[in-house]
mmCIF file of C-alpha atoms in Angstrom:
data_model
loop_
_atom_site.group_PDB
_atom_site.id
_atom_site.type_symbol
_atom_site.label_atom_id
_atom_site.label_comp_id
_atom_site.label_asym_id
_atom_site.label_seq_id
_atom_site.Cartn_x
_atom_site.Cartn_y
_atom_site.Cartn_z
ATOM 1 C CA UNK N 1 97.841 96.023 52.954
ATOM 2 C CA UNK N 2 94.870 98.079 53.524
ATOM 3 C CA UNK N 3 96.152 101.079 55.620
ATOM 4 C CA UNK N 4 92.838 101.594 57.441
ATOM 5 C CA UNK N 5 93.372 98.378 59.540
ATOM 6 C CA UNK N 6 96.807 99.482 60.631
ATOM 7 C CA UNK N 7 96.502 100.889 64.189
ATOM 8 C CA UNK N 8 98.317 104.052 65.132
ATOM 9 C CA UNK N 9 101.227 103.475 67.149
ATOM 10 C CA UNK N 10 100.310 105.849 69.772
ATOM 11 C CA UNK N 11 97.157 103.688 70.297
ATOM 12 C CA UNK N 12 99.254 100.505 70.652
ATOM 13 C CA UNK N 13 101.604 102.243 73.035
ATOM 14 C CA UNK N 14 98.518 103.157 75.102
ATOM 15 C CA UNK N 15 97.035 99.733 75.260
ATOM 16 C CA UNK N 16 100.727 98.332 76.368
ATOM 17 C CA UNK N 17 100.877 100.817 79.104
ATOM 18 C CA UNK N 18 97.584 99.791 80.379
ATOM 19 C CA UNK N 19 98.268 96.118 80.233
ATOM 20 C CA UNK N 20 101.564 96.687 81.979
ATOM 21 C CA UNK N 21 99.570 98.717 84.707
ATOM 22 C CA UNK N 22 96.979 95.817 85.135
ATOM 23 C CA UNK N 23 99.841 93.306 85.385
ATOM 24 C CA UNK N 24 101.424 95.393 88.367
ATOM 25 C CA UNK N 25 98.076 95.583 89.927
ATOM 26 C CA UNK N 26 96.935 92.081 89.712
ATOM 27 C CA UNK N 27 100.567 91.036 91.075
ATOM 28 C CA UNK N 28 100.219 93.490 93.905
ATOM 29 C CA UNK N 29 99.884 92.112 97.475
ATOM 30 C CA UNK N 30 97.182 94.768 97.779
ATOM 31 C CA UNK N 31 94.988 93.553 94.804
ATOM 32 C CA UNK N 32 91.265 93.815 95.550
ATOM 33 C CA UNK N 33 88.058 92.214 94.078
ATOM 34 C CA UNK N 34 87.475 95.604 92.446
ATOM 35 C CA UNK N 35 90.811 95.477 90.642
ATOM 36 C CA UNK N 36 89.805 91.953 89.325
ATOM 37 C CA UNK N 37 86.420 93.089 88.076
ATOM 38 C CA UNK N 38 88.023 96.194 86.386
ATOM 39 C CA UNK N 39 90.581 93.895 84.633
ATOM 40 C CA UNK N 40 88.090 91.634 83.284
ATOM 41 C CA UNK N 41 86.132 94.568 82.006
ATOM 42 C CA UNK N 42 89.181 96.025 80.298
ATOM 43 C CA UNK N 43 90.084 92.685 78.797
ATOM 44 C CA UNK N 44 86.505 91.985 77.434
ATOM 45 C CA UNK N 45 86.402 95.509 75.602
ATOM 46 C CA UNK N 46 89.127 94.621 72.978
ATOM 47 C CA UNK N 47 90.977 91.617 71.359
ATOM 48 C CA UNK N 48 94.054 93.816 71.336
ATOM 49 C CA UNK N 49 93.866 94.098 75.267
ATOM 50 C CA UNK N 50 93.809 90.309 75.572
ATOM 51 C CA UNK N 51 96.602 89.702 73.196
ATOM 52 C CA UNK N 52 98.910 92.471 74.519
ATOM 53 C CA UNK N 53 98.305 91.321 78.065
ATOM 54 C CA UNK N 54 98.986 87.755 77.121
ATOM 55 C CA UNK N 55 102.291 88.840 75.494
ATOM 56 C CA UNK N 56 103.288 90.839 78.556
ATOM 57 C CA UNK N 57 102.648 87.931 80.666
ATOM 58 C CA UNK N 58 104.414 85.669 78.725
ATOM 59 C CA UNK N 59 107.461 87.932 78.963
ATOM 60 C CA UNK N 60 106.996 88.031 82.826
ATOM 61 C CA UNK N 61 106.892 84.202 83.070
ATOM 62 C CA UNK N 62 109.825 83.895 80.489
ATOM 63 C CA UNK N 63 111.782 86.203 83.101
ATOM 64 C CA UNK N 64 111.068 83.964 85.903
ATOM 65 C CA UNK N 65 112.269 81.025 83.910
ATOM 66 C CA UNK N 66 115.400 82.678 83.057
ATOM 67 C CA UNK N 67 116.277 83.186 86.651
ATOM 68 C CA UNK N 68 117.189 79.585 86.949
ATOM 69 C CA UNK N 69 119.532 79.683 83.886
ATOM 70 C CA UNK N 70 123.193 78.652 85.263
ATOM 71 C CA UNK N 71 124.463 81.783 83.312
ATOM 72 C CA UNK N 72 122.588 84.065 85.504
ATOM 73 C CA UNK N 73 122.541 82.283 88.788
ATOM 74 C CA UNK N 74 125.140 84.299 90.123
ATOM 75 C CA UNK N 75 123.464 87.498 89.718
ATOM 76 C CA UNK N 76 120.187 86.296 91.119
ATOM 77 C CA UNK N 77 121.884 84.908 94.152
ATOM 78 C CA UNK N 78 123.154 88.365 94.791
ATOM 79 C CA UNK N 79 119.910 90.235 94.002
ATOM 80 C CA UNK N 80 116.452 89.909 95.637
ATOM 81 C CA UNK N 81 114.167 87.750 93.484
ATOM 82 C CA UNK N 82 111.798 90.572 92.823
ATOM 83 C CA UNK N 83 114.649 92.634 91.442
ATOM 84 C CA UNK N 84 116.118 89.937 89.587
ATOM 85 C CA UNK N 85 113.171 89.214 87.649
ATOM 86 C CA UNK N 86 112.502 92.932 86.871
ATOM 87 C CA UNK N 87 116.059 93.112 85.510
ATOM 88 C CA UNK N 88 115.562 90.162 83.116
ATOM 89 C CA UNK N 89 112.409 91.946 81.951
ATOM 90 C CA UNK N 90 114.352 95.079 81.176
ATOM 91 C CA UNK N 91 116.308 93.029 78.840
ATOM 92 C CA UNK N 92 113.793 90.837 77.187
ATOM 93 C CA UNK N 93 110.586 92.938 77.587
ATOM 94 C CA UNK N 94 111.083 95.622 75.447
ATOM 95 C CA UNK N 95 111.243 93.877 72.044
ATOM 96 C CA UNK N 96 108.281 91.603 73.455
ATOM 97 C CA UNK N 97 105.758 94.345 74.484
ATOM 98 C CA UNK N 98 107.447 97.521 73.307
ATOM 99 C CA UNK N 99 108.161 99.225 76.598
ATOM 100 C CA UNK N 100 109.745 96.865 79.048
ATOM 101 C CA UNK N 101 108.525 96.244 82.719
ATOM 102 C CA UNK N 102 111.152 98.753 84.205
ATOM 103 C CA UNK N 103 108.998 101.631 82.764
ATOM 104 C CA UNK N 104 106.504 100.659 85.242
ATOM 105 C CA UNK N 105 108.303 98.882 88.075
ATOM 106 C CA UNK N 106 109.001 100.849 91.349
ATOM 107 C CA UNK N 107 112.068 101.901 92.693
ATOM 108 C CA UNK N 108 113.503 99.357 95.322
ATOM 109 C CA UNK N 109 115.717 100.449 98.300
ATOM 110 C CA UNK N 110 117.337 98.244 100.531
ATOM 111 C CA UNK N 111 119.643 98.591 103.578
ATOM 112 C CA UNK N 112 121.998 96.154 105.150
ATOM 113 C CA UNK N 113 123.046 95.451 108.717
ATOM 114 C CA UNK N 114 123.898 98.617 110.590
ATOM 115 C CA UNK N 115 123.025 100.773 107.645
ATOM 116 C CA UNK N 116 120.309 103.390 107.366
ATOM 117 C CA UNK N 117 119.323 105.312 104.374
ATOM 118 C CA UNK N 118 117.407 108.806 103.930
ATOM 119 C CA UNK N 119 115.329 109.079 100.726
ATOM 120 C CA UNK N 120 113.967 112.280 99.302
ATOM 121 C CA UNK N 121 111.168 111.366 96.680
ATOM 122 C CA UNK N 122 110.081 113.305 93.697
ATOM 123 C CA UNK N 123 106.857 114.473 95.366
ATOM 124 C CA UNK N 124 108.690 116.096 98.242
ATOM 125 C CA UNK N 125 108.280 113.427 100.792
ATOM 126 C CA UNK N 126 110.890 111.903 102.648
ATOM 127 C CA UNK N 127 111.822 108.359 104.109
ATOM 128 C CA UNK N 128 114.233 107.297 106.513
ATOM 129 C CA UNK N 129 115.249 103.386 106.096
ATOM 130 C CA UNK N 130 116.266 101.677 108.974
ATOM 131 C CA UNK N 131 118.864 99.067 108.950
ATOM 132 C CA UNK N 132 118.226 95.618 107.260
ATOM 133 C CA UNK N 133 115.187 96.872 105.521
ATOM 134 C CA UNK N 134 113.604 96.824 102.104
ATOM 135 C CA UNK N 135 111.296 99.398 100.502
ATOM 136 C CA UNK N 136 109.682 99.690 97.068
ATOM 137 C CA UNK N 137 108.338 103.354 95.852
ATOM 138 C CA UNK N 138 106.285 104.317 92.894
ATOM 139 C CA UNK N 139 105.472 107.800 92.313
ATOM 140 C CA UNK N 140 103.599 109.049 89.349
ATOM 141 C CA UNK N 141 100.675 111.603 88.380
ATOM 142 C CA UNK N 142 98.056 109.110 89.794
ATOM 143 C CA UNK N 143 99.537 107.691 92.924
ATOM 144 C CA UNK N 144 101.979 107.649 95.666
ATOM 145 C CA UNK N 145 102.799 104.136 96.761
ATOM 146 C CA UNK N 146 105.259 102.475 98.673
ATOM 147 C CA UNK N 147 105.618 98.912 99.874
ATOM 148 C CA UNK N 148 107.489 97.760 103.130
ATOM 149 C CA UNK N 149 108.868 94.277 102.555
ATOM 150 C CA UNK N 150 110.577 93.920 105.818
ATOM 151 C CA UNK N 151 112.339 96.097 108.568
ATOM 152 C CA UNK N 152 111.396 99.762 109.526
ATOM 153 C CA UNK N 153 110.688 103.192 107.876
ATOM 154 C CA UNK N 154 109.748 106.556 108.789
ATOM 155 C CA UNK N 155 107.780 108.601 106.337
ATOM 156 C CA UNK N 156 107.169 112.278 106.110
ATOM 157 C CA UNK N 157 104.331 112.459 103.271
ATOM 158 C CA UNK N 158 104.507 115.854 101.496
ATOM 159 C CA UNK N 159 100.773 117.208 101.429
ATOM 160 C CA UNK N 160 98.813 116.363 98.177
ATOM 161 C CA UNK N 161 95.028 115.773 98.680
ATOM 162 C CA UNK N 162 94.700 114.298 95.008
ATOM 163 C CA UNK N 163 97.254 111.551 95.972
ATOM 164 C CA UNK N 164 97.163 110.003 99.236
ATOM 165 C CA UNK N 165 100.480 108.392 100.378
ATOM 166 C CA UNK N 166 99.892 104.520 100.742
ATOM 167 C CA UNK N 167 102.342 102.091 102.403
ATOM 168 C CA UNK N 168 101.601 98.598 101.897
ATOM 169 C CA UNK N 169 102.950 96.298 104.508
ATOM 170 C CA UNK N 170 102.022 92.512 105.128
ATOM 171 C CA UNK N 171 98.556 92.674 103.361
ATOM 172 C CA UNK N 172 97.795 96.077 105.343
ATOM 173 C CA UNK N 173 97.738 99.383 103.832
ATOM 174 C CA UNK N 174 98.670 102.692 105.821
ATOM 175 C CA UNK N 175 97.163 105.903 104.207
ATOM 176 C CA UNK N 176 98.116 109.427 105.041
ATOM 177 C CA UNK N 177 96.439 112.382 103.476
ATOM 178 C CA UNK N 178 99.276 114.632 103.277
ATOM 179 C CA UNK N 179 101.418 116.530 105.871
ATOM 180 C CA UNK N 180 101.530 113.278 108.148
ATOM 181 C CA UNK N 181 104.695 111.778 109.862
ATOM 182 C CA UNK N 182 104.470 108.073 110.821
ATOM 183 C CA UNK N 183 106.597 105.029 111.469
ATOM 184 C CA UNK N 184 105.931 101.427 109.853
ATOM 185 C CA UNK N 185 107.619 98.348 110.851
ATOM 186 C CA UNK N 186 107.657 94.822 109.606
ATOM 187 C CA UNK N 187 109.246 92.467 112.014
ATOM 188 C CA UNK N 188 108.418 88.863 112.488
ATOM 189 C CA UNK N 189 105.480 89.333 110.024
ATOM 190 C CA UNK N 190 103.739 91.715 112.557
ATOM 191 C CA UNK N 191 102.887 95.229 111.226
ATOM 192 C CA UNK N 192 103.360 98.115 113.743
ATOM 193 C CA UNK N 193 102.250 101.690 112.700
ATOM 194 C CA UNK N 194 102.996 104.737 114.900
ATOM 195 C CA UNK N 195 101.462 108.143 114.274
ATOM 196 C CA UNK N 196 103.830 110.826 115.030
ATOM 197 C CA UNK N 197 102.335 113.998 113.382
ATOM 198 C CA UNK N 198 98.914 114.028 111.752
ATOM 199 C CA UNK N 199 96.784 110.963 111.480
ATOM 200 C CA UNK N 200 96.999 107.823 109.312
ATOM 201 C CA UNK N 201 94.258 105.049 108.415
ATOM 202 C CA UNK N 202 95.362 101.346 108.728
ATOM 203 C CA UNK N 203 93.191 99.216 106.523
ATOM 204 C CA UNK N 204 92.928 95.811 105.023
ATOM 205 C CA UNK N 205 91.926 95.963 101.486
ATOM 206 C CA UNK N 206 88.428 94.352 101.067
ATOM 207 C CA UNK N 207 87.477 94.614 104.649
ATOM 208 C CA UNK N 208 85.856 98.016 105.066
ATOM 209 C CA UNK N 209 85.090 97.111 108.713
ATOM 210 C CA UNK N 210 88.849 96.637 109.680
ATOM 211 C CA UNK N 211 89.476 100.452 109.276
ATOM 212 C CA UNK N 212 91.477 102.190 112.193
ATOM 213 C CA UNK N 213 92.587 105.762 112.285
ATOM 214 C CA UNK N 214 95.628 106.651 114.380
ATOM 215 C CA UNK N 215 96.168 109.954 115.653
ATOM 216 C CA UNK N 216 99.558 111.565 116.762
ATOM 217 C CA UNK N 217 100.923 109.459 119.866
ATOM 218 C CA UNK N 218 98.991 106.393 118.952
ATOM 219 C CA UNK N 219 99.925 102.882 117.595
ATOM 220 C CA UNK N 220 98.251 100.324 115.501
ATOM 221 C CA UNK N 221 99.621 96.798 115.598
ATOM 222 C CA UNK N 222 98.479 94.010 113.309
ATOM 223 C CA UNK N 223 99.496 90.431 113.326
ATOM 224 C CA UNK N 224 98.864 87.850 110.762
ATOM 225 C CA UNK N 225 95.603 87.750 109.427
ATOM 226 C CA UNK N 226 94.096 88.716 113.049
ATOM 227 C CA UNK N 227 92.356 92.257 113.668
ATOM 228 C CA UNK N 228 94.355 95.222 114.096
ATOM 229 C CA UNK N 229 94.353 96.975 117.453
ATOM 230 C CA UNK N 230 94.992 100.515 118.405
ATOM 231 C CA UNK N 231 96.915 101.625 121.689
ATOM 232 C CA UNK N 232 98.561 104.649 123.121
ATOM 233 C CA UNK N 233 102.405 104.767 122.115
ATOM 234 C CA UNK N 234 105.535 105.910 123.572
ATOM 235 C CA UNK N 235 106.568 107.788 120.391
ATOM 236 C CA UNK N 236 109.981 108.512 121.650
ATOM 237 C CA UNK N 237 110.781 104.849 122.396
ATOM 238 C CA UNK N 238 108.907 103.497 119.315
ATOM 239 C CA UNK N 239 110.939 105.862 117.037
ATOM 240 C CA UNK N 240 114.295 105.810 118.955
ATOM 241 C CA UNK N 241 116.047 103.991 116.029
ATOM 242 C CA UNK N 242 115.874 107.151 114.098
ATOM 243 C CA UNK N 243 118.492 108.670 116.554
ATOM 244 C CA UNK N 244 120.619 105.472 116.976
ATOM 245 C CA UNK N 245 119.070 104.064 120.093
ATOM 246 C CA UNK N 246 117.636 100.823 121.119
ATOM 247 C CA UNK N 247 114.970 101.023 123.818
ATOM 248 C CA UNK N 248 113.722 97.980 125.702
ATOM 249 C CA UNK N 249 110.857 98.134 128.121
ATOM 250 C CA UNK N 250 110.608 94.777 129.844
ATOM 251 C CA UNK N 251 111.299 92.985 126.335
ATOM 252 C CA UNK N 252 112.566 89.355 126.292
ATOM 253 C CA UNK N 253 116.060 88.688 125.697
ATOM 254 C CA UNK N 254 115.503 87.030 122.574
ATOM 255 C CA UNK N 255 113.557 90.103 121.095
ATOM 256 C CA UNK N 256 116.294 92.240 122.497
ATOM 257 C CA UNK N 257 118.888 90.289 120.750
ATOM 258 C CA UNK N 258 117.090 90.497 117.520
ATOM 259 C CA UNK N 259 116.917 94.066 117.765
ATOM 260 C CA UNK N 260 120.575 94.744 118.485
ATOM 261 C CA UNK N 261 121.751 92.312 115.779
ATOM 262 C CA UNK N 262 120.066 94.556 113.203
ATOM 263 C CA UNK N 263 122.815 96.907 113.770
ATOM 264 C CA UNK N 264 125.873 95.106 114.093
ATOM 265 C CA UNK N 265 127.730 92.351 112.162
ATOM 266 C CA UNK N 266 129.133 91.203 115.530
ATOM 267 C CA UNK N 267 126.195 89.173 116.323
ATOM 268 C CA UNK N 268 125.174 88.185 119.897
ATOM 269 C CA UNK N 269 123.852 84.638 120.583
ATOM 270 C CA UNK N 270 122.671 82.762 123.754
ATOM 271 C CA UNK N 271 124.414 79.641 124.759
ATOM 272 C CA UNK N 272 121.232 78.215 126.340
ATOM 273 C CA UNK N 273 117.736 78.752 124.748
ATOM 274 C CA UNK N 274 116.419 79.027 128.452
ATOM 275 C CA UNK N 275 117.875 82.373 128.562
ATOM 276 C CA UNK N 276 115.548 83.579 125.668
ATOM 277 C CA UNK N 277 112.736 84.367 128.131
ATOM 278 C CA UNK N 278 114.498 86.612 130.607
ATOM 279 C CA UNK N 279 113.446 90.252 130.521
ATOM 280 C CA UNK N 280 115.463 93.336 130.045
ATOM 281 C CA UNK N 281 114.720 97.076 130.072
ATOM 282 C CA UNK N 282 117.196 100.016 129.195
ATOM 283 C CA UNK N 283 118.451 102.312 126.585
ATOM 284 C CA UNK N 284 121.379 101.093 124.665
ATOM 285 C CA UNK N 285 123.320 102.581 121.575
ATOM 286 C CA UNK N 286 122.433 100.663 118.382
ATOM 287 C CA UNK N 287 125.661 98.974 116.863
ATOM 288 C CA UNK N 288 127.633 98.457 120.133
ATOM 289 C CA UNK N 289 126.730 95.100 120.687
ATOM 290 C CA UNK N 290 129.736 94.577 123.084
ATOM 291 C CA UNK N 291 128.507 97.113 125.554
ATOM 292 C CA UNK N 292 124.970 95.871 125.304
ATOM 293 C CA UNK N 293 126.211 92.186 125.919
ATOM 294 C CA UNK N 294 128.209 93.101 128.883
ATOM 295 C CA UNK N 295 125.571 95.159 130.468
ATOM 296 C CA UNK N 296 123.168 92.318 130.096
ATOM 297 C CA UNK N 297 125.396 89.940 131.695
ATOM 298 C CA UNK N 298 125.810 92.375 134.601
ATOM 299 C CA UNK N 299 121.933 92.994 135.013
ATOM 300 C CA UNK N 300 121.092 89.301 134.588
ATOM 301 C CA UNK N 301 124.134 87.639 136.446
ATOM 302 C CA UNK N 302 125.281 85.814 133.192
ATOM 303 C CA UNK N 303 128.680 85.554 131.406
ATOM 304 C CA UNK N 304 129.664 86.802 127.982
ATOM 305 C CA UNK N 305 132.715 85.718 125.951
ATOM 306 C CA UNK N 306 133.910 86.154 122.439
ATOM 307 C CA UNK N 307 132.447 83.517 119.970
ATOM 308 C CA UNK N 308 134.402 83.675 116.756
ATOM 309 C CA UNK N 309 133.623 87.151 115.390
ATOM 310 C CA UNK N 310 130.610 87.438 117.711
ATOM 311 C CA UNK N 311 129.659 87.308 121.217
ATOM 312 C CA UNK N 312 128.054 84.471 123.395
ATOM 313 C CA UNK N 313 125.939 85.052 126.360
ATOM 314 C CA UNK N 314 125.861 82.076 128.662
ATOM 315 C CA UNK N 315 124.846 81.200 132.387
ATOM 316 C CA UNK N 316 127.310 82.165 135.152
ATOM 317 C CA UNK N 317 129.986 79.779 135.286
ATOM 318 C CA UNK N 318 129.239 77.999 132.124
ATOM 319 C CA UNK N 319 126.337 76.198 134.170
#
């Protein structure tokens, strides 16, 4: 074999890393037209780029097929699909592409009902993850990115002008330039961003006209594909969950129950859907569902009773 045509291993490794990075960017919810154009240009520069990317993509698709194998069904049922596929790739991808997906995958953190977690990131930033939430984080020499799939998180971004701290949530991106403190929530597919210190930019990739800057004391709300709106925020109430409190200001009973049930396995349910629209205000201890239910029953002239392992709120007298 002509040794002149054998490519140095370090060159092949660089191509594999580039291919894995492109796959991550193209599979991201925040993919932009610029990413797609850049990928096409990269692909056209070399046949090695194309074959390496095809191999990596095949491995990714193989991982998706293996998730349905009966031998690993129990594992995938206990693990979020996104994590399960990455776990499979960690096993089969090394031989296929030389590196394996896990070298490029973000760290994923999840909390259960009633559980909160504080994360101290490598760049000096910190995150408080609320109950029933899931967050992915990737920090490297080029970027600081997090993705909030569901729930709530409070970020304190360390200052680093060369790497803005970006949080992706339901197709939106929240960008801090460092030294900022802000909360992000993804509840019922609506995104809410509360600026506590400094300021943050809320944007939709590919839509320059949709950018909104929120300064301390302001909130940006975005629902579905509709335009985002900015408003004055009661920061103390909006971030009360950090201190174990649930604050309601003329919220519907359905909304209040959804919030309280994030913090206790003793779920509260309504016996009659007609009760969902009743309004409630007050400050309650997150996790104390019994005290909340009894308070609601007193304020709204309702009854509350045990319902298996939970609580049932019903009209007075069972009417």
